[in-house]
Amino acid sequence: AGAAASGKIGKLVEAVERWDSVALLLPSLVARLKSLRAVHEGAAGAVRGVEEVKQRQQEVGKTLREQEETLEAARLTLKENVEVMLNNLKAVEERVSKLEAQ
């Protein structure tokens, strides 16, 4: 019985020695995990920032397309107005010519 108990005690001592070496590593492991958490939080913040930039870029693109459409409509209206003005000017010139001919 003494030999069996001695063997069990020896195994327990070995287990405790292994856990002692692991326990010594725990503070540095916890510190590394904390620093990694900060890195991961920073990366998550960067990802959120990129998503916000993408969303703003889409909004700006939509606004630009709308402004291009508005500008094109203004160009067409201006072109039509110039044509109307030229026709009116031509009509006035014709009336003036007729009046001068009388």
PDB file of C-alpha atoms in Angstrom:
ATOM      1  CA  ALA A   1       0.000   0.000   0.000  1.00  0.00           C
ATOM      2  CA  GLY A   2       2.913   2.306   0.673  1.00  0.00           C
ATOM      3  CA  ALA A   3       4.307   1.889  -2.813  1.00  0.00           C
ATOM      4  CA  ALA A   4       0.939   2.572  -4.416  1.00  0.00           C
ATOM      5  CA  ALA A   5       0.412   5.673  -2.288  1.00  0.00           C
ATOM      6  CA  SER A   6       3.944   6.795  -3.039  1.00  0.00           C
ATOM      7  CA  GLY A   7       3.274   6.365  -6.788  1.00  0.00           C
ATOM      8  CA  LYS A   8       0.073   8.389  -6.548  1.00  0.00           C
ATOM      9  CA  ILE A   9       1.830  11.106  -4.614  1.00  0.00           C
ATOM     10  CA  GLY A  10       4.592  11.171  -7.230  1.00  0.00           C
ATOM     11  CA  LYS A  11       2.003  11.574  -9.993  1.00  0.00           C
ATOM     12  CA  LEU A  12       0.293  14.357  -8.049  1.00  0.00           C
ATOM     13  CA  VAL A  13       3.631  16.130  -7.580  1.00  0.00           C
ATOM     14  CA  GLU A  14       4.303  15.889 -11.341  1.00  0.00           C
ATOM     15  CA  ALA A  15       0.852  17.265 -12.116  1.00  0.00           C
ATOM     16  CA  VAL A  16       1.330  20.147  -9.676  1.00  0.00           C
ATOM     17  CA  GLU A  17       4.745  20.946 -11.198  1.00  0.00           C
ATOM     18  CA  ARG A  18       3.218  21.020 -14.709  1.00  0.00           C
ATOM     19  CA  TRP A  19       0.398  23.295 -13.543  1.00  0.00           C
ATOM     20  CA  ASP A  20       2.925  25.510 -11.768  1.00  0.00           C
ATOM     21  CA  SER A  21       4.712  26.136 -15.072  1.00  0.00           C
ATOM     22  CA  VAL A  22       1.369  26.852 -16.775  1.00  0.00           C
ATOM     23  CA  ALA A  23       0.371  29.177 -13.924  1.00  0.00           C
ATOM     24  CA  LEU A  24       3.586  31.142 -14.462  1.00  0.00           C
ATOM     25  CA  LEU A  25       2.581  31.710 -18.082  1.00  0.00           C
ATOM     26  CA  LEU A  26      -0.937  32.921 -17.281  1.00  0.00           C
ATOM     27  CA  PRO A  27      -0.121  36.599 -16.500  1.00  0.00           C
ATOM     28  CA  SER A  28       1.738  37.053 -19.784  1.00  0.00           C
ATOM     29  CA  LEU A  29      -1.002  35.178 -21.632  1.00  0.00           C
ATOM     30  CA  VAL A  30      -3.684  37.416 -20.106  1.00  0.00           C
ATOM     31  CA  ALA A  31      -1.654  40.517 -21.004  1.00  0.00           C
ATOM     32  CA  ARG A  32      -1.318  39.309 -24.602  1.00  0.00           C
ATOM     33  CA  LEU A  33      -5.035  38.596 -24.799  1.00  0.00           C
ATOM     34  CA  LYS A  34      -5.809  42.087 -23.516  1.00  0.00           C
ATOM     35  CA  SER A  35      -3.496  43.665 -26.089  1.00  0.00           C
ATOM     36  CA  LEU A  36      -5.061  41.525 -28.812  1.00  0.00           C
ATOM     37  CA  ARG A  37      -8.494  42.652 -27.683  1.00  0.00           C
ATOM     38  CA  ALA A  38      -7.396  46.248 -28.196  1.00  0.00           C
ATOM     39  CA  VAL A  39      -6.076  45.367 -31.644  1.00  0.00           C
ATOM     40  CA  HIS A  40      -9.328  43.611 -32.541  1.00  0.00           C
ATOM     41  CA  GLU A  41     -11.389  46.535 -31.270  1.00  0.00           C
ATOM     42  CA  GLY A  42      -9.264  48.869 -33.364  1.00  0.00           C
ATOM     43  CA  ALA A  43      -9.751  46.670 -36.407  1.00  0.00           C
ATOM     44  CA  ALA A  44     -13.494  46.584 -35.800  1.00  0.00           C
ATOM     45  CA  GLY A  45     -13.475  50.377 -35.581  1.00  0.00           C
ATOM     46  CA  ALA A  46     -11.569  50.565 -38.846  1.00  0.00           C
ATOM     47  CA  VAL A  47     -14.089  48.262 -40.496  1.00  0.00           C
ATOM     48  CA  ARG A  48     -16.937  50.456 -39.245  1.00  0.00           C
ATOM     49  CA  GLY A  49     -15.098  53.491 -40.592  1.00  0.00           C
ATOM     50  CA  VAL A  50     -14.698  51.855 -43.992  1.00  0.00           C
ATOM     51  CA  GLU A  51     -18.399  50.973 -44.041  1.00  0.00           C
ATOM     52  CA  GLU A  52     -19.295  54.578 -43.206  1.00  0.00           C
ATOM     53  CA  VAL A  53     -17.039  55.828 -45.994  1.00  0.00           C
ATOM     54  CA  LYS A  54     -18.662  53.392 -48.423  1.00  0.00           C
ATOM     55  CA  GLN A  55     -22.111  54.591 -47.400  1.00  0.00           C
ATOM     56  CA  ARG A  56     -21.127  58.238 -47.774  1.00  0.00           C
ATOM     57  CA  GLN A  57     -19.558  57.474 -51.133  1.00  0.00           C
ATOM     58  CA  GLN A  58     -22.818  55.911 -52.300  1.00  0.00           C
ATOM     59  CA  GLU A  59     -24.751  58.941 -51.074  1.00  0.00           C
ATOM     60  CA  VAL A  60     -22.364  61.300 -52.840  1.00  0.00           C
ATOM     61  CA  GLY A  61     -22.622  59.221 -56.023  1.00  0.00           C
ATOM     62  CA  LYS A  62     -26.428  59.382 -55.864  1.00  0.00           C
ATOM     63  CA  THR A  63     -26.317  63.135 -55.300  1.00  0.00           C
ATOM     64  CA  LEU A  64     -23.932  63.594 -58.225  1.00  0.00           C
ATOM     65  CA  ARG A  65     -26.190  61.566 -60.518  1.00  0.00           C
ATOM     66  CA  GLU A  66     -29.177  63.662 -59.455  1.00  0.00           C
ATOM     67  CA  GLN A  67     -27.233  66.863 -60.058  1.00  0.00           C
ATOM     68  CA  GLU A  68     -26.116  65.633 -63.477  1.00  0.00           C
ATOM     69  CA  GLU A  69     -29.755  64.962 -64.370  1.00  0.00           C
ATOM     70  CA  THR A  70     -30.754  68.413 -63.148  1.00  0.00           C
ATOM     71  CA  LEU A  71     -27.909  70.021 -65.077  1.00  0.00           C
ATOM     72  CA  GLU A  72     -28.876  68.171 -68.247  1.00  0.00           C
ATOM     73  CA  ALA A  73     -32.485  69.300 -67.841  1.00  0.00           C
ATOM     74  CA  ALA A  74     -31.272  72.888 -67.377  1.00  0.00           C
ATOM     75  CA  ARG A  75     -29.120  72.599 -70.519  1.00  0.00           C
ATOM     76  CA  LEU A  76     -32.079  71.370 -72.559  1.00  0.00           C
ATOM     77  CA  THR A  77     -34.307  74.143 -71.210  1.00  0.00           C
ATOM     78  CA  LEU A  78     -31.642  76.731 -71.960  1.00  0.00           C
ATOM     79  CA  LYS A  79     -31.226  75.380 -75.478  1.00  0.00           C
ATOM     80  CA  GLU A  80     -34.985  75.551 -76.057  1.00  0.00           C
ATOM     81  CA  ASN A  81     -35.102  79.092 -74.641  1.00  0.00           C
ATOM     82  CA  VAL A  82     -32.266  80.187 -76.939  1.00  0.00           C
ATOM     83  CA  GLU A  83     -34.147  78.765 -79.930  1.00  0.00           C
ATOM     84  CA  VAL A  84     -37.336  80.581 -78.876  1.00  0.00           C
ATOM     85  CA  MET A  85     -35.385  83.814 -78.399  1.00  0.00           C
ATOM     86  CA  LEU A  86     -33.741  83.460 -81.821  1.00  0.00           C
ATOM     87  CA  ASN A  87     -37.133  82.828 -83.437  1.00  0.00           C
ATOM     88  CA  ASN A  88     -38.589  85.838 -81.618  1.00  0.00           C
ATOM     89  CA  LEU A  89     -35.643  87.965 -82.693  1.00  0.00           C
ATOM     90  CA  LYS A  90     -36.088  86.829 -86.277  1.00  0.00           C
ATOM     91  CA  ALA A  91     -39.797  87.665 -86.110  1.00  0.00           C
ATOM     92  CA  VAL A  92     -39.039  91.121 -84.697  1.00  0.00           C
ATOM     93  CA  GLU A  93     -36.437  91.737 -87.417  1.00  0.00           C
ATOM     94  CA  GLU A  94     -38.971  90.726 -90.066  1.00  0.00           C
ATOM     95  CA  ARG A  95     -41.575  93.122 -88.609  1.00  0.00           C
ATOM     96  CA  VAL A  96     -39.023  95.931 -88.463  1.00  0.00           C
ATOM     97  CA  SER A  97     -38.065  95.251 -92.078  1.00  0.00           C
ATOM     98  CA  LYS A  98     -41.715  95.328 -93.126  1.00  0.00           C
ATOM     99  CA  LEU A  99     -42.290  98.575 -91.253  1.00  0.00           C
ATOM    100  CA  GLU A 100     -39.201 100.124 -92.809  1.00  0.00           C
ATOM    101  CA  ALA A 101     -40.352  99.025 -96.247  1.00  0.00           C
ATOM    102  CA  GLN A 102     -43.691 100.878 -95.875  1.00  0.00           C
TER     103      GLN A 102
END
